[in-house]
Short mmCIF file of N, CA and C and ligand atoms in Angstrom, two decimals:
data_model
loop_
_atom_site.label_atom_id
_atom_site.label_comp_id
_atom_site.label_asym_id
_atom_site.label_seq_id
_atom_site.Cartn_x
_atom_site.Cartn_y
_atom_site.Cartn_z
N MET A 1 -6.82 -6.83 0.36
CA MET A 1 -6.42 -6.75 1.86
C MET A 1 -4.48 -6.37 1.80
N VAL A 2 -4.17 -5.38 1.62
CA VAL A 2 -2.88 -5.13 1.42
C VAL A 2 -2.13 -5.19 2.68
N PRO A 3 -1.21 -6.37 3.19
CA PRO A 3 -0.85 -6.31 4.40
C PRO A 3 0.18 -5.08 4.53
N GLN A 4 0.63 -5.03 6.03
CA GLN A 4 1.47 -3.93 6.28
C GLN A 4 2.77 -5.09 6.28
N GLU A 5 4.05 -4.22 6.26
CA GLU A 5 5.25 -4.99 6.60
C GLU A 5 5.03 -5.62 7.98
N ARG A 6 5.59 -6.92 8.15
CA ARG A 6 5.82 -7.55 9.55
C ARG A 6 7.35 -7.77 9.71
N PRO A 7 7.86 -7.69 11.04
CA PRO A 7 8.97 -8.09 11.57
C PRO A 7 9.44 -9.14 10.96
N ILE A 8 10.49 -9.54 10.34
CA ILE A 8 10.96 -10.80 10.06
C ILE A 8 12.21 -11.11 10.76
N PRO A 9 12.43 -12.22 11.62
CA PRO A 9 13.35 -12.58 12.13
C PRO A 9 14.55 -12.95 11.40
N ALA A 10 15.62 -12.61 11.88
CA ALA A 10 17.11 -13.00 11.13
C ALA A 10 17.24 -14.18 10.97
N PRO A 11 17.66 -14.58 9.70
CA PRO A 11 18.41 -16.12 9.33
C PRO A 11 19.28 -16.31 10.24
N GLN A 12 19.68 -17.26 10.43
CA GLN A 12 20.94 -17.72 10.99
C GLN A 12 21.92 -18.81 10.13
N PRO A 13 22.68 -17.78 9.66
CA PRO A 13 23.61 -18.30 8.39
C PRO A 13 24.63 -19.46 8.96
N THR A 14 24.76 -20.89 8.32
CA THR A 14 25.83 -21.73 8.85
C THR A 14 26.95 -21.78 7.47
N PRO A 15 27.96 -22.26 7.82
CA PRO A 15 29.06 -22.41 6.92
C PRO A 15 28.49 -23.02 5.46
N GLU A 16 27.67 -23.71 5.47
CA GLU A 16 26.96 -24.29 4.41
C GLU A 16 26.23 -23.42 3.39
N THR A 17 25.45 -22.32 4.41
CA THR A 17 24.62 -21.16 3.81
C THR A 17 25.04 -19.85 3.59
N GLN A 18 26.28 -19.76 4.06
CA GLN A 18 26.94 -18.17 4.39
C GLN A 18 26.63 -17.49 2.77
N PRO A 19 27.41 -18.66 1.74
CA PRO A 19 27.25 -17.93 0.49
C PRO A 19 25.81 -17.26 0.05
N PHE A 20 25.03 -18.31 0.24
CA PHE A 20 23.54 -17.77 0.12
C PHE A 20 22.96 -16.58 0.60
N TRP A 21 23.07 -16.52 1.60
CA TRP A 21 23.09 -15.25 2.47
C TRP A 21 23.83 -14.05 1.94
N ASP A 22 25.04 -14.18 1.76
CA ASP A 22 25.99 -13.08 1.01
C ASP A 22 25.32 -12.73 -0.29
N ALA A 23 24.94 -13.75 -1.10
CA ALA A 23 24.33 -13.50 -2.21
C ALA A 23 22.76 -12.39 -2.16
N ALA A 24 22.14 -13.01 -0.99
CA ALA A 24 20.93 -12.11 -0.96
C ALA A 24 20.99 -10.99 -0.59
N LEU A 25 22.43 -10.68 0.39
CA LEU A 25 22.64 -9.15 0.56
C LEU A 25 22.96 -8.17 -0.63
N ALA A 26 23.25 -9.08 -1.67
CA ALA A 26 23.85 -8.24 -2.69
C ALA A 26 22.86 -8.51 -4.00
N GLY A 27 21.66 -8.87 -3.54
CA GLY A 27 20.08 -8.74 -4.17
C GLY A 27 20.16 -9.98 -5.34
N THR A 28 21.04 -11.06 -4.94
CA THR A 28 21.06 -12.24 -5.77
C THR A 28 20.22 -13.76 -5.14
N LEU A 29 19.48 -14.45 -5.81
CA LEU A 29 19.14 -15.53 -5.63
C LEU A 29 20.00 -16.80 -6.00
N VAL A 30 20.36 -17.30 -5.34
CA VAL A 30 21.21 -18.35 -5.70
C VAL A 30 20.94 -19.65 -5.30
N LEU A 31 21.01 -20.98 -6.11
CA LEU A 31 20.95 -22.09 -5.75
C LEU A 31 21.89 -23.05 -5.79
N LYS A 32 21.84 -24.24 -5.40
CA LYS A 32 22.91 -25.31 -5.37
C LYS A 32 23.09 -26.15 -6.45
N LYS A 33 23.88 -26.35 -7.50
CA LYS A 33 23.72 -27.29 -8.61
C LYS A 33 24.98 -28.18 -8.58
N CYS A 34 24.59 -29.75 -8.39
CA CYS A 34 25.60 -30.66 -8.31
C CYS A 34 26.46 -30.85 -9.88
N ALA A 35 27.60 -30.87 -9.79
CA ALA A 35 28.49 -30.88 -11.24
C ALA A 35 28.37 -32.55 -11.51
N ALA A 36 27.99 -33.48 -10.25
CA ALA A 36 27.78 -34.84 -10.75
C ALA A 36 26.51 -35.21 -11.60
N CYS A 37 25.72 -34.67 -10.93
CA CYS A 37 24.65 -35.27 -11.55
C CYS A 37 23.52 -34.00 -12.18
N ALA A 38 23.93 -32.93 -12.24
CA ALA A 38 23.47 -31.75 -12.63
C ALA A 38 22.16 -31.33 -12.30
N ARG A 39 21.66 -32.11 -10.88
CA ARG A 39 20.23 -31.63 -10.54
C ARG A 39 20.69 -30.29 -9.65
N VAL A 40 19.35 -29.74 -9.33
CA VAL A 40 19.61 -28.53 -8.74
C VAL A 40 18.95 -28.66 -7.18
N HIS A 41 19.27 -28.06 -6.07
CA HIS A 41 18.75 -28.39 -4.95
C HIS A 41 18.62 -27.06 -4.27
N HIS A 42 17.56 -27.16 -3.22
CA HIS A 42 17.19 -25.95 -2.16
C HIS A 42 16.67 -26.77 -1.01
N TYR A 43 17.05 -26.25 0.26
CA TYR A 43 17.90 -25.48 1.02
C TYR A 43 19.31 -25.89 0.52
N PRO A 44 20.42 -24.93 0.73
CA PRO A 44 21.82 -25.37 0.27
C PRO A 44 22.36 -26.33 1.22
N ARG A 45 23.19 -27.35 0.54
CA ARG A 45 23.65 -28.34 1.15
C ARG A 45 25.04 -28.64 0.72
N ALA A 46 26.07 -29.09 1.67
CA ALA A 46 27.38 -29.53 1.38
C ALA A 46 27.56 -30.62 0.26
N LEU A 47 26.57 -31.68 0.45
CA LEU A 47 26.42 -32.79 -0.32
C LEU A 47 25.25 -32.63 -0.89
N CYS A 48 25.26 -33.09 -2.26
CA CYS A 48 24.18 -33.10 -3.11
C CYS A 48 23.15 -33.98 -2.57
N PRO A 49 21.76 -33.91 -2.25
CA PRO A 49 20.73 -34.49 -1.49
C PRO A 49 20.54 -35.57 -2.68
N PHE A 50 20.78 -35.64 -3.84
CA PHE A 50 20.25 -36.82 -4.64
C PHE A 50 21.54 -37.88 -5.08
N CYS A 51 22.64 -37.51 -4.98
CA CYS A 51 23.68 -38.44 -5.27
C CYS A 51 24.77 -38.11 -4.38
N PHE A 52 24.90 -37.41 -3.55
CA PHE A 52 25.67 -37.40 -2.00
C PHE A 52 27.07 -36.94 -2.76
N SER A 53 27.45 -36.27 -3.79
CA SER A 53 28.60 -35.65 -4.32
C SER A 53 28.81 -34.49 -3.69
N GLU A 54 30.07 -34.31 -3.39
CA GLU A 54 30.56 -33.07 -2.72
C GLU A 54 31.03 -32.06 -3.50
N THR A 55 30.76 -32.00 -5.16
CA THR A 55 30.99 -31.33 -6.11
C THR A 55 29.82 -30.46 -6.44
N THR A 56 29.33 -29.95 -5.44
CA THR A 56 28.28 -28.70 -5.58
C THR A 56 28.55 -27.57 -6.09
N GLU A 57 28.18 -26.50 -7.04
CA GLU A 57 28.54 -25.24 -7.26
C GLU A 57 27.50 -24.52 -6.92
N TRP A 58 27.53 -22.85 -6.81
CA TRP A 58 26.34 -22.03 -6.81
C TRP A 58 25.85 -21.74 -7.96
N LEU A 59 24.43 -21.34 -8.16
CA LEU A 59 24.18 -21.26 -9.54
C LEU A 59 23.15 -19.91 -9.41
N PRO A 60 23.27 -18.56 -10.05
CA PRO A 60 22.44 -17.76 -9.85
C PRO A 60 20.97 -18.20 -10.42
N ALA A 61 20.03 -17.96 -9.69
CA ALA A 61 18.73 -18.49 -10.07
C ALA A 61 18.06 -17.00 -10.90
N SER A 62 17.24 -17.65 -11.73
CA SER A 62 16.46 -16.60 -12.53
C SER A 62 15.73 -15.48 -11.59
N GLY A 63 15.26 -16.36 -10.29
CA GLY A 63 14.32 -15.38 -9.49
C GLY A 63 12.94 -15.46 -9.79
N ARG A 64 12.50 -16.19 -10.70
CA ARG A 64 10.97 -16.50 -11.18
C ARG A 64 10.54 -17.58 -11.32
N GLY A 65 9.21 -17.93 -10.88
CA GLY A 65 8.75 -19.19 -10.59
C GLY A 65 7.28 -19.29 -10.41
N THR A 66 6.57 -20.12 -9.71
CA THR A 66 5.03 -20.38 -10.05
C THR A 66 4.81 -20.71 -8.35
N ILE A 67 3.61 -20.40 -7.99
CA ILE A 67 3.33 -20.59 -6.64
C ILE A 67 2.57 -22.08 -6.67
N TYR A 68 3.07 -22.75 -5.85
CA TYR A 68 2.62 -24.20 -5.85
C TYR A 68 1.58 -24.64 -4.98
N SER A 69 1.64 -23.75 -3.61
CA SER A 69 0.65 -24.09 -2.68
C SER A 69 0.91 -22.84 -1.84
N TYR A 70 -0.34 -22.46 -1.09
CA TYR A 70 -0.03 -21.18 -0.17
C TYR A 70 -1.05 -21.35 0.75
N SER A 71 -1.11 -20.44 2.17
CA SER A 71 -1.71 -20.38 3.23
C SER A 71 -1.81 -18.89 3.75
N VAL A 72 -2.83 -18.54 3.77
CA VAL A 72 -3.17 -16.94 4.41
C VAL A 72 -2.95 -17.11 5.81
N MET A 73 -1.96 -16.56 6.67
CA MET A 73 -2.19 -16.52 8.27
C MET A 73 -2.79 -15.17 8.56
N ARG A 74 -4.18 -15.56 9.21
CA ARG A 74 -4.97 -14.17 9.36
C ARG A 74 -5.22 -14.24 11.04
N ARG A 75 -4.86 -15.33 11.68
CA ARG A 75 -5.14 -14.89 13.17
C ARG A 75 -3.88 -14.46 13.89
N VAL A 76 -3.19 -13.30 13.21
CA VAL A 76 -1.72 -12.90 13.77
C VAL A 76 -2.03 -11.22 13.44
N PRO A 77 -1.36 -10.56 14.22
CA PRO A 77 -1.41 -9.19 14.25
C PRO A 77 -1.34 -8.40 12.56
N VAL A 78 -0.27 -9.13 12.07
CA VAL A 78 -0.03 -8.66 10.39
C VAL A 78 -0.40 -9.92 9.48
N PRO A 79 -1.55 -10.14 9.13
CA PRO A 79 -1.54 -11.20 8.29
C PRO A 79 -0.55 -11.27 7.16
N TYR A 80 -0.16 -12.45 6.88
CA TYR A 80 0.87 -12.83 5.60
C TYR A 80 0.49 -14.41 5.04
N ALA A 81 0.98 -14.21 3.91
CA ALA A 81 0.99 -15.58 3.22
C ALA A 81 2.36 -16.69 3.03
N ILE A 82 2.11 -17.43 3.92
CA ILE A 82 3.06 -18.66 3.41
C ILE A 82 2.99 -19.41 2.20
N ALA A 83 3.86 -19.72 1.44
CA ALA A 83 3.72 -20.68 0.27
C ALA A 83 5.02 -21.41 0.02
N TYR A 84 4.49 -22.58 -0.84
CA TYR A 84 5.77 -23.02 -1.60
C TYR A 84 5.72 -22.53 -3.09
N VAL A 85 6.92 -22.02 -3.45
CA VAL A 85 6.83 -21.66 -4.77
C VAL A 85 8.13 -22.55 -5.54
N THR A 86 7.69 -22.56 -6.80
CA THR A 86 8.38 -23.57 -7.85
C THR A 86 9.19 -22.94 -8.51
N LEU A 87 10.64 -22.80 -8.28
CA LEU A 87 11.36 -21.67 -9.23
C LEU A 87 11.43 -22.05 -10.60
N ASP A 88 11.60 -21.60 -11.52
CA ASP A 88 11.88 -21.77 -13.13
C ASP A 88 13.16 -23.00 -13.08
N GLU A 89 13.98 -23.14 -12.12
CA GLU A 89 15.10 -23.76 -12.11
C GLU A 89 14.51 -25.33 -11.55
N GLY A 90 13.21 -25.32 -11.07
CA GLY A 90 12.66 -26.60 -10.97
C GLY A 90 12.82 -26.99 -9.17
N VAL A 91 13.40 -26.21 -8.48
CA VAL A 91 13.40 -26.39 -7.39
C VAL A 91 12.27 -25.73 -6.45
N THR A 92 11.71 -26.21 -5.30
CA THR A 92 10.53 -25.49 -4.30
C THR A 92 10.97 -25.20 -3.06
N MET A 93 10.68 -24.00 -2.96
CA MET A 93 11.50 -22.99 -1.71
C MET A 93 9.83 -22.96 -0.95
N MET A 94 9.96 -22.60 0.31
CA MET A 94 8.97 -22.31 1.57
C MET A 94 9.45 -21.19 1.38
N THR A 95 8.36 -20.15 1.39
CA THR A 95 8.62 -18.54 1.27
C THR A 95 7.15 -17.76 1.77
N ASN A 96 7.28 -16.41 1.48
CA ASN A 96 6.19 -15.81 2.00
C ASN A 96 5.87 -15.03 0.38
N ILE A 97 4.56 -15.09 0.20
CA ILE A 97 4.17 -14.24 -0.76
C ILE A 97 4.02 -12.60 -0.14
N VAL A 98 4.44 -11.63 -0.87
CA VAL A 98 4.37 -10.28 -0.45
C VAL A 98 4.12 -9.13 -1.03
N ASP A 99 3.74 -7.96 -0.98
CA ASP A 99 3.58 -6.77 -1.73
C ASP A 99 2.47 -6.84 -2.82
N CYS A 100 1.43 -7.68 -2.10
CA CYS A 100 0.14 -7.60 -2.83
C CYS A 100 -1.12 -7.67 -2.06
N ASP A 101 -2.08 -7.84 -2.55
CA ASP A 101 -3.44 -8.17 -1.98
C ASP A 101 -3.44 -9.41 -1.80
N LEU A 102 -3.42 -10.18 -0.43
CA LEU A 102 -3.46 -11.51 0.05
C LEU A 102 -4.50 -12.26 -0.68
N ASP A 103 -5.76 -11.63 -0.86
CA ASP A 103 -7.06 -12.09 -1.28
C ASP A 103 -6.98 -12.51 -2.98
N THR A 104 -5.84 -11.96 -3.29
CA THR A 104 -5.69 -12.47 -5.08
C THR A 104 -4.69 -13.22 -5.35
N VAL A 105 -4.19 -14.02 -4.11
CA VAL A 105 -2.94 -14.66 -4.35
C VAL A 105 -3.42 -16.31 -4.68
N ARG A 106 -2.91 -17.17 -5.81
CA ARG A 106 -3.48 -18.01 -6.32
C ARG A 106 -2.63 -19.09 -6.51
N ILE A 107 -2.99 -20.41 -6.62
CA ILE A 107 -1.95 -21.53 -7.07
C ILE A 107 -1.77 -21.31 -8.40
N GLY A 108 -0.50 -21.37 -8.84
CA GLY A 108 -0.31 -21.19 -10.29
C GLY A 108 0.14 -20.06 -11.02
N GLN A 109 -0.02 -18.91 -9.94
CA GLN A 109 0.34 -17.64 -10.30
C GLN A 109 1.92 -17.22 -10.23
N ARG A 110 2.48 -16.59 -11.35
CA ARG A 110 3.58 -16.23 -11.79
C ARG A 110 4.47 -15.13 -10.35
N VAL A 111 5.22 -15.61 -10.06
CA VAL A 111 6.11 -14.71 -9.08
C VAL A 111 7.41 -14.33 -9.31
N ARG A 112 7.99 -13.39 -8.74
CA ARG A 112 9.25 -13.06 -9.05
C ARG A 112 9.90 -12.42 -7.42
N VAL A 113 11.42 -12.80 -7.46
CA VAL A 113 11.99 -12.59 -5.87
C VAL A 113 11.65 -11.32 -5.71
N VAL A 114 11.73 -11.10 -4.18
CA VAL A 114 12.08 -9.49 -3.57
C VAL A 114 12.64 -9.99 -2.40
N PHE A 115 13.80 -9.31 -2.02
CA PHE A 115 14.24 -9.40 -0.67
C PHE A 115 13.90 -8.47 0.34
N LYS A 116 13.65 -9.02 1.36
CA LYS A 116 12.87 -8.26 2.43
C LYS A 116 13.79 -8.21 3.51
N PRO A 117 14.02 -6.89 4.36
CA PRO A 117 14.98 -6.83 5.42
C PRO A 117 14.59 -7.73 6.56
N THR A 118 15.46 -8.04 7.41
CA THR A 118 15.37 -8.84 8.60
C THR A 118 15.81 -7.81 9.89
N GLU A 119 15.30 -8.58 10.70
CA GLU A 119 15.93 -7.96 12.31
C GLU A 119 17.29 -8.42 12.33
N GLY A 120 18.38 -7.26 11.85
CA GLY A 120 19.86 -7.49 12.34
C GLY A 120 20.28 -8.77 11.49
N GLY A 121 19.79 -9.37 10.39
CA GLY A 121 20.14 -10.32 9.71
C GLY A 121 20.24 -10.08 7.94
N PRO A 122 21.10 -10.98 7.25
CA PRO A 122 20.83 -10.87 5.80
C PRO A 122 19.14 -10.82 5.30
N PRO A 123 19.04 -9.95 4.14
CA PRO A 123 17.52 -10.15 3.78
C PRO A 123 17.10 -11.69 3.56
N VAL A 124 15.78 -11.81 3.65
CA VAL A 124 15.45 -13.14 2.90
C VAL A 124 14.44 -12.74 1.69
N PRO A 125 14.64 -14.11 0.78
CA PRO A 125 14.11 -14.11 -0.36
C PRO A 125 12.61 -14.28 -0.25
N MET A 126 11.84 -13.33 -0.73
CA MET A 126 10.35 -13.52 -0.86
C MET A 126 9.77 -13.37 -2.19
N PHE A 127 8.40 -13.62 -2.16
CA PHE A 127 8.04 -13.48 -3.73
C PHE A 127 6.80 -12.48 -3.68
N THR A 128 6.75 -12.15 -5.31
CA THR A 128 5.44 -11.31 -5.44
C THR A 128 4.87 -11.48 -6.58
N PRO A 129 3.78 -11.57 -6.84
CA PRO A 129 3.11 -11.73 -8.32
C PRO A 129 3.75 -10.73 -9.18
N THR A 130 3.85 -11.11 -10.42
CA THR A 130 4.34 -10.52 -11.74
C THR A 130 3.01 -9.94 -12.46
ZN1 LIG B 1 24.15 -34.98 -7.57
#
């Protein structure tokens, strides 16, 4: 079952997340890294969620990761897979698995980022099996 494209609502960037969406528009996935404790986090925040340092910087991500868990939404006009993907940088993102047969999605599968257009906003990062 290969799903069709479904309409994706536009994200609402905030001052904290605007650079994330600017990078997405340029086709790059970025994460926040804390200069004080060196840990990477997502979703982007002004303060490090681990040590509350204000000294965080943007880090280009590999865009590669592994499916941690997923659920296929079938009782909708266009079925889709919602998932948690653990990136190689160690952070977990809630996302969708796209451009594949949803019946073949598996926990532990390797995936890479793809950017999907939204309705009038910046594209959103989603993932497809490699
Ligand atoms: Zn920190």
